[in-house]
């Protein structure tokens, strides 16, 4: 029997020091998930917004142009709250969806029209965010896009208000749910918290042929947790020292789906396709429906899976995407609530809330006589990469460094700073195995830019021994990647006490990219390293 990814990861909590640091105590929501400093919020009173599809400024079959402005605006997140100040693309949070066909080259001019002062406290001690650089900087990265280095949004390639970043996206990759978001050095967590993220969908003829639910039945869901104050404004915690506001992780008291707190969606009794994106800074979700209703996962980060995988619980780490089909037929008159069961921090943290995300109400009549969509048993050809194809194995250690008073103060890959010389320099066209050794108590979602990889396995090791001698001594058998993780991935969750292995076929335009932890607080405190794709 093959274990699901949830089963594999559930048994991974390793007995580390079980202390609840002060920054987490401050973020836990003891008053219950519905109250905001005394303001009662009624769940499921706002309809789910669906981000609009952006129209290109110049349209064409082979190429398209877009001009996208980033600005500050107000948007309502709940019926009973005044509008919230956000930063976003084209005046919406999440930004409008860019939907393109495979093979169509897309040129985007990203215009920074943001104010010159940040709304959230910048920590000038973080690398690249010192007082020597402008406070507001922005650079857009297309997460999951196979692009050239100069269009990838390198963290230092930021532009200031009044300037623009130009990118070219070739879209020579299979149909997939990608997303664009800010990536500016040292303030990525703050820019994303303010709202700088949106969907980017690639479609292709192979996918069209499958007759998956489409049009109004194909809905992206961006899941983002936020803490709102009584006036409905974004609140982001600050550390104990005023000159060092960085906090190791952010867990909000409320979850927004497509920019709304606890929205509802009226659905027909038929199949829907939901492209779920965890666009939260740090929170991992473990989703399920009440009453029980399975998710049929058909795709992950890099596109369709080989075949559908039926799950009752869906695990989604920051930046991961799960393309799922949910069948509401036979459920007329029912309400299904999307719940979250993951503790924060994941997997061994103490705070559970918020527990629910949104509600689906099966109350619209079928628009057609019958639902003609299908879930084919074969979705895509995913050649399994063989370990023997790898020319190199690199072992990476994920580390958290504490101060004497047990405050987390830096998170690093291989103990190296972002500015340290490049050590990862794969040859274009070669295949490598990367092993992520995680002796910390957190699960870290590790992301590589510009390529997709396959998950191999996870294996427990002796953490105490590793602490003493740096050796990796395995204590269990390796557990192979679960079926829902066996497609193309760009972000892989690395549980504590385990070595997570992926196999990476490096191919693209040579140059400098980055790889990093996608918990944005970690990324901003240098859990990020460059890699050089050698031509
Ligand atoms: Cu989604 Cu380097 O980022
Ligand atoms: Cu991390």
Coordinates of C-alpha atoms and ligand atoms in Angstrom, one line a residue:
X1 CA 0.0 0.0 0.0
X2 CA 1.2 3.4 -0.9
X3 CA 1.0 6.0 1.9
X4 CA -0.4 9.4 1.2
X5 CA 1.8 12.4 1.7
X6 CA -0.2 13.4 4.8
X7 CA 0.4 10.0 6.3
X8 CA 4.1 10.2 5.6
X9 CA 4.4 13.6 7.1
X10 CA 2.0 13.1 10.0
X11 CA 4.4 10.8 11.8
X12 CA 7.3 13.2 11.5
X13 CA 7.0 15.3 14.7
X14 CA 10.3 14.9 16.4
X15 CA 10.7 15.4 20.0
X16 CA 12.4 18.8 20.0
X17 CA 12.2 21.4 22.8
X18 CA 8.5 22.1 23.0
X19 CA 8.5 25.7 23.9
X20 CA 6.1 28.3 22.6
X21 CA 8.2 31.3 21.8
X22 CA 6.8 34.7 22.7
X23 CA 6.2 35.7 19.1
X24 CA 3.8 32.8 18.7
X25 CA 2.0 33.3 22.0
X26 CA 1.3 36.8 20.8
X27 CA -0.1 35.4 17.6
X28 CA -2.2 32.6 19.0
X29 CA -5.9 33.4 18.9
X30 CA -7.2 32.4 22.3
X31 CA -10.4 34.4 22.0
X32 CA -11.5 32.0 19.3
X33 CA -11.4 32.3 15.5
X34 CA -14.3 34.7 15.1
X35 CA -13.2 37.6 17.2
X36 CA -10.9 40.4 16.3
X37 CA -10.1 42.3 19.4
X38 CA -13.7 42.2 20.4
X39 CA -15.2 42.5 16.9
X40 CA -17.4 39.5 16.1
X41 CA -17.2 38.5 12.4
X42 CA -20.0 36.5 11.0
X43 CA -18.7 33.6 8.9
X44 CA -19.9 33.0 5.3
X45 CA -21.6 36.2 4.6
X46 CA -19.5 37.4 1.6
X47 CA -19.5 35.7 -1.8
X48 CA -16.2 34.4 -2.9
X49 CA -14.5 36.8 -5.3
X50 CA -12.8 35.3 -8.3
X51 CA -9.9 37.4 -9.6
X52 CA -10.6 38.7 -13.1
X53 CA -8.6 37.5 -16.1
X54 CA -6.3 40.3 -17.2
X55 CA -6.6 41.5 -20.8
X56 CA -3.3 42.1 -22.5
X57 CA -2.5 45.6 -23.8
X58 CA -1.3 44.0 -27.0
X59 CA -2.9 40.6 -27.9
X60 CA -1.7 37.9 -30.3
X61 CA -1.4 34.2 -30.8
X62 CA 2.4 34.1 -30.6
X63 CA 3.0 37.0 -28.2
X64 CA 1.2 39.2 -25.8
X65 CA 2.0 42.3 -23.8
X66 CA 0.8 43.4 -20.4
X67 CA 1.4 46.5 -18.4
X68 CA 0.7 45.9 -14.7
X69 CA 0.8 48.5 -12.0
X70 CA 1.5 47.9 -8.3
X71 CA -0.3 50.4 -6.1
X72 CA -1.9 51.0 -2.7
X73 CA -5.7 50.7 -2.5
X74 CA -8.6 49.8 -0.3
X75 CA -10.5 46.6 -0.5
X76 CA -13.1 45.0 1.7
X77 CA -12.3 41.7 3.3
X78 CA -15.5 41.2 5.2
X79 CA -19.1 42.7 5.1
X80 CA -18.7 44.0 8.7
X81 CA -15.3 45.6 8.4
X82 CA -14.2 48.9 6.9
X83 CA -12.0 48.5 3.8
X84 CA -8.5 47.3 4.3
X85 CA -5.4 49.0 2.9
X86 CA -3.5 46.7 0.6
X87 CA -0.8 46.8 -1.9
X88 CA -1.4 44.8 -5.0
X89 CA -1.3 44.5 -8.8
X90 CA -3.9 46.4 -10.9
X91 CA -5.8 47.4 -7.7
X92 CA -6.8 44.0 -6.5
X93 CA -5.7 41.5 -3.9
X94 CA -5.0 38.8 -5.1
X95 CA -3.9 40.4 -8.4
X96 CA -5.8 39.7 -11.6
X97 CA -5.1 36.3 -13.2
X98 CA -2.8 36.1 -16.2
X99 CA -4.0 33.2 -18.3
X100 CA -1.9 32.3 -21.3
X101 CA -1.5 29.5 -23.9
X102 CA 1.6 27.3 -23.9
X103 CA 4.0 28.7 -26.5
X104 CA 2.7 32.2 -26.4
X105 CA 5.5 34.6 -25.3
X106 CA 4.3 37.1 -22.7
X107 CA 6.0 40.4 -22.1
X108 CA 5.2 42.2 -18.9
X109 CA 6.1 45.7 -17.8
X110 CA 5.6 45.7 -14.0
X111 CA 5.2 49.3 -12.9
X112 CA 6.0 50.1 -9.3
X113 CA 3.5 52.8 -8.3
X114 CA 3.7 52.1 -4.6
X115 CA 4.2 54.8 -1.9
X116 CA 7.7 55.5 -0.9
X117 CA 7.2 54.4 2.7
X118 CA 6.4 50.9 3.8
X119 CA 3.2 50.2 5.8
X120 CA 4.9 47.5 7.8
X121 CA 8.0 47.7 9.9
X122 CA 11.1 47.0 7.8
X123 CA 13.9 45.3 9.7
X124 CA 17.0 47.1 8.5
X125 CA 19.3 44.5 10.1
X126 CA 18.3 42.0 7.5
X127 CA 20.6 41.5 4.6
X128 CA 19.7 43.7 1.6
X129 CA 17.2 45.8 3.6
X130 CA 19.6 48.2 5.3
X131 CA 19.2 51.9 5.7
X132 CA 21.4 52.3 2.6
X133 CA 18.6 51.1 0.2
X134 CA 15.1 52.7 -0.4
X135 CA 12.5 51.3 2.0
X136 CA 10.0 50.4 -0.7
X137 CA 11.4 48.1 -3.4
X138 CA 9.6 45.6 -5.5
X139 CA 10.6 42.8 -7.9
X140 CA 8.2 40.2 -9.4
X141 CA 9.0 36.5 -9.6
X142 CA 6.9 34.1 -11.7
X143 CA 6.8 31.2 -9.3
X144 CA 7.2 27.9 -11.3
X145 CA 8.0 29.8 -14.6
X146 CA 10.8 28.4 -16.8
X147 CA 12.4 31.7 -17.6
X148 CA 15.8 33.3 -18.3
X149 CA 17.7 34.8 -15.3
X150 CA 17.0 38.4 -16.3
X151 CA 13.3 37.8 -16.2
X152 CA 13.2 35.7 -13.0
X153 CA 13.1 38.5 -10.5
X154 CA 16.4 38.1 -8.7
X155 CA 15.9 39.4 -5.2
X156 CA 18.4 42.3 -5.8
X157 CA 16.8 43.3 -9.1
X158 CA 14.2 45.4 -7.4
X159 CA 12.8 48.7 -8.7
X160 CA 11.7 51.7 -6.7
X161 CA 8.4 53.6 -6.9
X162 CA 8.3 55.3 -10.3
X163 CA 10.3 52.7 -12.1
X164 CA 9.4 49.5 -13.9
X165 CA 10.7 45.9 -14.3
X166 CA 10.4 44.3 -17.7
X167 CA 10.1 40.5 -18.0
X168 CA 9.7 38.0 -20.8
X169 CA 7.9 34.7 -20.1
X170 CA 8.3 32.1 -22.9
X171 CA 5.6 29.7 -21.5
X172 CA 7.3 26.7 -23.1
X173 CA 6.2 24.4 -20.4
X174 CA 3.1 22.2 -19.7
X175 CA -0.2 23.6 -18.6
X176 CA 0.1 24.5 -14.9
X177 CA -1.1 26.8 -12.1
X178 CA 1.7 29.2 -11.4
X179 CA 1.7 32.4 -9.5
X180 CA 3.5 35.7 -9.5
X181 CA 4.5 37.5 -6.3
X182 CA 7.0 39.9 -4.9
X183 CA 10.6 38.8 -4.2
X184 CA 12.4 41.9 -3.0
X185 CA 15.5 41.2 -0.8
X186 CA 14.8 41.4 2.9
X187 CA 11.2 42.6 2.5
X188 CA 9.5 39.8 0.6
X189 CA 7.4 38.8 3.6
X190 CA 6.2 42.4 4.1
X191 CA 5.4 43.0 0.4
X192 CA 3.5 39.7 0.1
X193 CA 1.7 40.4 3.4
X194 CA 0.5 43.7 1.9
X195 CA -1.0 41.7 -1.0
X196 CA 1.5 41.5 -3.9
X197 CA 0.6 38.1 -5.4
X198 CA -1.6 36.8 -8.2
X199 CA -2.4 33.7 -10.3
X200 CA -0.7 32.9 -13.6
X201 CA -2.3 30.0 -15.5
X202 CA -0.8 28.2 -18.5
X203 CA -3.1 26.1 -20.7
X204 CA -2.3 23.8 -23.5
X205 CA -4.0 21.5 -26.1
X206 CA -3.2 18.3 -24.1
X207 CA -5.1 19.7 -21.1
X208 CA -8.0 20.9 -23.4
X209 CA -8.5 17.3 -24.6
X210 CA -9.2 16.0 -21.1
X211 CA -12.5 17.7 -20.7
X212 CA -11.8 18.8 -17.2
X213 CA -14.3 21.2 -15.7
X214 CA -13.6 24.6 -17.4
X215 CA -14.9 28.1 -17.8
X216 CA -16.9 29.1 -14.7
X217 CA -16.3 25.7 -13.2
X218 CA -12.5 26.3 -13.1
X219 CA -11.8 28.5 -10.1
X220 CA -8.5 29.5 -8.5
X221 CA -8.5 29.7 -4.7
X222 CA -5.7 31.7 -3.1
X223 CA -5.4 30.9 0.6
X224 CA -3.7 33.6 2.7
X225 CA -3.8 34.1 6.5
X226 CA -3.8 37.6 7.9
X227 CA -4.3 39.3 11.2
X228 CA -6.7 42.2 11.0
X229 CA -7.1 44.9 13.7
X230 CA -10.5 46.2 14.8
X231 CA -10.5 48.7 12.0
X232 CA -9.9 45.9 9.5
X233 CA -6.3 46.9 8.8
X234 CA -3.5 44.4 8.4
X235 CA -1.5 43.8 11.6
X236 CA 1.9 42.2 11.4
X237 CA 3.7 41.3 14.6
X238 CA 7.1 42.8 15.5
X239 CA 9.9 41.2 17.5
X240 CA 10.8 42.1 21.1
X241 CA 13.5 44.6 20.1
X242 CA 12.3 47.7 18.4
X243 CA 15.4 47.9 16.3
X244 CA 14.9 44.3 15.2
X245 CA 11.2 43.8 14.2
X246 CA 11.8 40.5 12.3
X247 CA 9.7 37.6 13.6
X248 CA 10.6 34.0 12.7
X249 CA 7.1 33.1 11.4
X250 CA 3.8 34.7 10.8
X251 CA 0.5 33.0 11.6
X252 CA -2.6 35.2 11.1
X253 CA -5.9 35.0 13.0
X254 CA -8.0 34.8 9.9
X255 CA -7.8 33.1 6.5
X256 CA -8.7 35.0 3.4
X257 CA -9.7 33.0 0.3
X258 CA -9.3 35.2 -2.8
X259 CA -9.1 38.2 -0.5
X260 CA -12.2 37.5 1.7
X261 CA -12.5 36.3 5.2
X262 CA -14.7 33.1 5.3
X263 CA -16.4 33.6 1.9
X264 CA -19.1 31.3 0.5
X265 CA -19.6 30.0 -3.0
X266 CA -22.9 28.9 -4.4
X267 CA -22.3 25.9 -6.6
X268 CA -24.2 23.6 -8.9
X269 CA -24.5 19.9 -8.2
X270 CA -21.6 19.0 -10.6
X271 CA -17.8 18.8 -10.8
X272 CA -15.7 21.8 -10.2
X273 CA -12.0 22.3 -10.7
X274 CA -10.3 24.3 -7.9
X275 CA -6.7 25.5 -8.3
X276 CA -5.6 25.8 -4.7
X277 CA -2.6 27.9 -3.9
X278 CA -1.2 28.4 -0.4
X279 CA 0.0 32.0 -0.7
X280 CA 0.4 32.4 3.1
X281 CA 3.7 33.6 4.5
X282 CA 4.3 30.6 6.9
X283 CA 1.2 28.6 7.5
X284 CA 0.8 25.0 6.3
X285 CA -2.8 23.9 5.8
X286 CA -4.3 20.4 6.1
X287 CA -7.6 20.8 4.4
X288 CA -10.8 18.7 4.5
X289 CA -14.5 19.1 4.0
X290 CA -17.2 18.8 6.6
X291 CA -19.3 16.8 5.9
X292 CA -16.7 14.6 4.3
X293 CA -16.1 15.0 0.6
X294 CA -13.0 13.9 -1.3
X295 CA -10.6 16.0 -3.3
X296 CA -9.6 14.4 -6.5
X297 CA -6.1 15.9 -7.0
X298 CA -5.3 16.1 -10.7
X299 CA -2.3 18.4 -10.6
X300 CA 0.5 19.9 -8.5
X301 CA 3.0 22.7 -8.8
X302 CA 4.3 22.0 -12.3
X303 CA 1.1 20.7 -14.0
X304 CA -1.0 17.6 -14.2
X305 CA -0.3 14.4 -12.4
X306 CA 0.0 11.1 -14.3
X307 CA -3.4 10.1 -12.9
X308 CA -6.0 11.4 -10.4
X309 CA -5.4 10.8 -6.7
X310 CA -8.4 10.8 -4.3
X311 CA -7.7 12.3 -0.9
X312 CA -9.9 13.2 2.1
X313 CA -7.2 15.5 3.5
X314 CA -5.1 17.8 1.4
X315 CA -1.8 19.1 2.7
X316 CA -0.6 22.4 1.3
X317 CA 2.6 24.1 2.3
X318 CA 3.5 27.7 1.5
X319 CA 3.7 28.2 -2.3
X320 CA 2.4 24.7 -3.1
X321 CA -0.5 24.3 -5.6
X322 CA -3.0 21.5 -5.7
X323 CA -5.3 21.3 -8.7
X324 CA -8.3 19.4 -7.5
X325 CA -11.7 18.3 -8.7
X326 CA -14.6 18.3 -6.3
X327 CA -17.8 16.7 -7.3
X328 CA -20.9 18.3 -5.7
X329 CA -23.4 16.1 -7.6
X330 CA -25.9 14.4 -5.4
X331 CA -25.3 17.1 -2.7
X332 CA -28.2 19.4 -3.6
X333 CA -29.2 21.5 -0.6
X334 CA -26.0 20.8 1.3
X335 CA -23.4 23.1 2.7
X336 CA -19.8 21.9 2.8
X337 CA -17.2 23.7 4.9
X338 CA -13.6 23.7 4.0
X339 CA -11.7 23.1 7.2
X340 CA -8.0 23.4 8.3
X341 CA -6.5 20.9 10.7
X342 CA -2.8 21.8 10.6
X343 CA -1.1 23.1 13.7
X344 CA 1.1 26.1 13.5
X345 CA 4.1 26.0 13.3
X346 CA 3.8 22.8 11.4
X347 CA 3.9 20.0 12.4
X348 CA 4.4 20.3 16.1
X349 CA 3.2 23.7 17.0
X350 CA 0.6 24.6 19.5
X351 CA -1.9 26.8 17.7
X352 CA -4.6 25.4 15.6
X353 CA -6.9 28.2 14.6
X354 CA -8.2 29.3 12.2
X355 CA -10.1 26.1 11.7
X356 CA -12.3 26.9 8.8
X357 CA -11.8 28.7 5.5
X358 CA -14.9 28.9 3.4
X359 CA -18.2 27.3 2.6
X360 CA -19.6 25.7 -0.5
X361 CA -23.4 25.8 -0.9
X362 CA -24.8 23.4 -3.4
X363 CA -27.9 25.4 -4.2
X364 CA -27.7 26.5 -7.8
X365 CA -29.5 24.4 -10.4
X366 CA -27.5 22.6 -13.0
X367 CA -26.9 25.1 -15.9
X368 CA -26.9 22.2 -18.4
X369 CA -28.9 19.0 -18.6
X370 CA -25.8 17.1 -17.5
X371 CA -22.2 17.7 -16.4
X372 CA -20.1 16.5 -19.3
X373 CA -16.8 17.0 -17.7
X374 CA -14.6 14.0 -16.9
X375 CA -11.8 12.9 -14.7
X376 CA -9.8 10.7 -17.0
X377 CA -7.7 7.9 -15.4
X378 CA -4.7 9.0 -17.4
X379 CA -3.9 12.7 -17.2
X380 CA -0.4 13.3 -18.4
X381 CA 2.9 11.5 -19.3
X382 CA 5.2 11.9 -16.4
X383 CA 8.4 10.0 -17.1
X384 CA 9.9 8.8 -13.8
X385 CA 13.4 10.1 -13.4
X386 CA 15.9 7.4 -12.5
X387 CA 18.4 8.0 -9.7
X388 CA 21.0 6.5 -11.9
X389 CA 20.6 9.5 -14.2
X390 CA 22.0 11.8 -11.6
X391 CA 25.6 12.9 -12.1
X392 CA 25.8 14.5 -8.7
X393 CA 24.2 14.4 -5.2
X394 CA 24.3 17.5 -3.1
X395 CA 23.5 17.4 0.6
X396 CA 22.0 20.5 2.2
X397 CA 21.4 21.2 5.8
X398 CA 18.5 23.4 6.9
X399 CA 19.4 25.3 10.1
X400 CA 17.9 27.6 12.7
X401 CA 20.3 29.6 14.9
X402 CA 19.2 30.7 18.3
X403 CA 20.5 33.5 20.6
X404 CA 21.5 32.7 24.2
X405 CA 17.9 33.5 25.4
X406 CA 16.5 30.9 22.9
X407 CA 15.3 33.5 20.4
X408 CA 15.5 32.4 16.8
X409 CA 17.6 34.9 15.0
X410 CA 18.8 33.4 11.8
X411 CA 17.8 30.6 9.5
X412 CA 20.3 29.5 6.9
X413 CA 21.0 26.8 4.3
X414 CA 24.2 25.0 4.9
X415 CA 25.2 27.7 7.4
X416 CA 25.9 30.1 4.6
X417 CA 24.8 33.7 4.1
X418 CA 23.1 34.8 0.9
X419 CA 26.1 36.8 -0.2
X420 CA 28.6 33.9 0.4
X421 CA 30.2 32.6 -2.9
X422 CA 28.0 30.4 -5.0
X423 CA 28.3 26.7 -4.1
X424 CA 25.5 25.2 -6.2
X425 CA 26.5 25.3 -9.8
X426 CA 24.7 22.5 -11.8
X427 CA 25.5 22.1 -15.5
X428 CA 22.7 22.9 -17.9
X429 CA 21.3 19.6 -19.1
X430 CA 22.5 17.5 -16.2
X431 CA 20.4 15.8 -13.5
X432 CA 21.2 16.0 -9.8
X433 CA 19.9 14.7 -6.6
X434 CA 19.4 17.2 -3.8
X435 CA 19.0 16.0 -0.2
X436 CA 17.6 18.3 2.4
X437 CA 18.6 17.4 5.9
X438 CA 16.3 19.0 8.4
X439 CA 17.5 18.8 12.1
X440 CA 15.2 21.8 13.1
X441 CA 11.7 21.4 14.6
X442 CA 9.9 23.1 11.7
X443 CA 8.9 21.7 8.3
X444 CA 10.5 23.9 5.6
X445 CA 9.0 24.2 2.1
X446 CA 12.1 24.4 -0.2
X447 CA 11.7 26.0 -3.6
X448 CA 14.0 26.1 -6.6
X449 CA 13.5 28.7 -9.3
X450 CA 13.1 28.2 -13.0
X451 CA 12.9 24.3 -13.0
X452 CA 10.7 21.5 -11.9
X453 CA 11.8 18.4 -10.1
X454 CA 10.5 15.1 -8.8
X455 CA 10.2 14.0 -5.3
X456 CA 12.1 10.8 -4.5
X457 CA 11.7 10.0 -0.8
X458 CA 11.9 11.0 2.8
X459 CA 13.8 9.2 5.6
X460 CA 14.2 9.7 9.3
X461 CA 17.7 10.2 10.7
X462 CA 19.2 10.5 14.2
X463 CA 18.9 14.2 14.9
X464 CA 20.8 14.1 18.2
X465 CA 23.8 12.4 16.7
X466 CA 23.7 14.8 13.8
X467 CA 23.8 17.7 16.2
X468 CA 27.0 16.3 17.7
X469 CA 28.8 14.9 14.7
X470 CA 27.0 16.3 11.6
X471 CA 26.7 12.7 10.3
X472 CA 23.5 11.5 8.9
X473 CA 22.6 8.1 10.3
X474 CA 19.3 6.8 9.2
X475 CA 16.9 5.3 11.7
X476 CA 14.1 4.1 9.4
X477 CA 13.4 2.9 5.9
X478 CA 13.0 5.6 3.2
X479 CA 9.4 6.3 2.4
X480 CA 8.9 6.9 -1.3
X481 CA 7.0 10.0 -2.6
X482 CA 3.2 9.8 -2.2
X483 CA 1.2 9.6 -5.5
X484 CA 0.0 13.2 -5.2
X485 CA 3.6 14.3 -5.0
X486 CA 4.8 12.2 -7.9
X487 CA 4.3 14.8 -10.6
X488 CA 6.4 17.9 -11.3
X489 CA 7.2 19.9 -8.2
X490 CA 8.9 23.2 -7.6
X491 CA 8.4 23.4 -3.8
X492 CA 8.9 20.4 -1.5
X493 CA 8.0 20.2 2.2
X494 CA 10.9 19.0 4.2
X495 CA 9.7 17.7 7.6
X496 CA 11.8 17.8 10.8
X497 CA 14.0 14.9 11.6
X498 CA 14.0 13.7 8.0
X499 CA 16.1 13.8 4.9
X500 CA 13.9 14.8 1.9
X501 CA 15.4 13.9 -1.5
X502 CA 14.4 15.3 -4.9
X503 CA 15.8 14.6 -8.4
X504 CA 16.3 17.7 -10.5
X505 CA 16.8 17.8 -14.3
X506 CA 18.5 21.2 -14.7
X507 CA 17.6 22.7 -18.0
X508 CA 17.1 26.3 -19.0
X509 CA 18.8 29.5 -19.8
X510 CA 22.2 29.6 -17.9
X511 CA 22.7 32.2 -15.3
X512 CA 22.0 33.0 -11.7
X513 CA 18.8 31.9 -9.9
X514 CA 17.9 31.3 -6.3
X515 CA 16.6 28.5 -4.1
X516 CA 15.1 29.1 -0.7
X517 CA 12.7 28.2 2.0
X518 CA 9.2 29.6 1.1
X519 CA 8.3 30.5 4.6
X520 CA 8.7 34.1 3.7
X521 CA 10.0 35.1 7.2
X522 CA 12.8 32.5 6.7
X523 CA 13.5 33.5 3.2
X524 CA 13.9 37.2 4.3
X525 CA 16.4 36.1 7.0
X526 CA 18.7 34.4 4.4
X527 CA 17.2 30.9 4.2
X528 CA 18.0 31.6 0.6
X529 CA 21.0 30.9 -1.6
X530 CA 21.9 31.6 -5.2
X531 CA 22.5 28.8 -7.7
X532 CA 24.3 29.1 -11.0
X533 CA 23.1 27.2 -13.9
X534 CA 26.2 26.7 -15.9
X535 CA 26.0 26.8 -19.7
Ligands
LIG1 CU1 7.5 31.8 -4.8 CU2 11.5 32.4 -4.9 O1 9.6 32.2 -4.8
LIG2 CU1 12.2 27.6 6.5

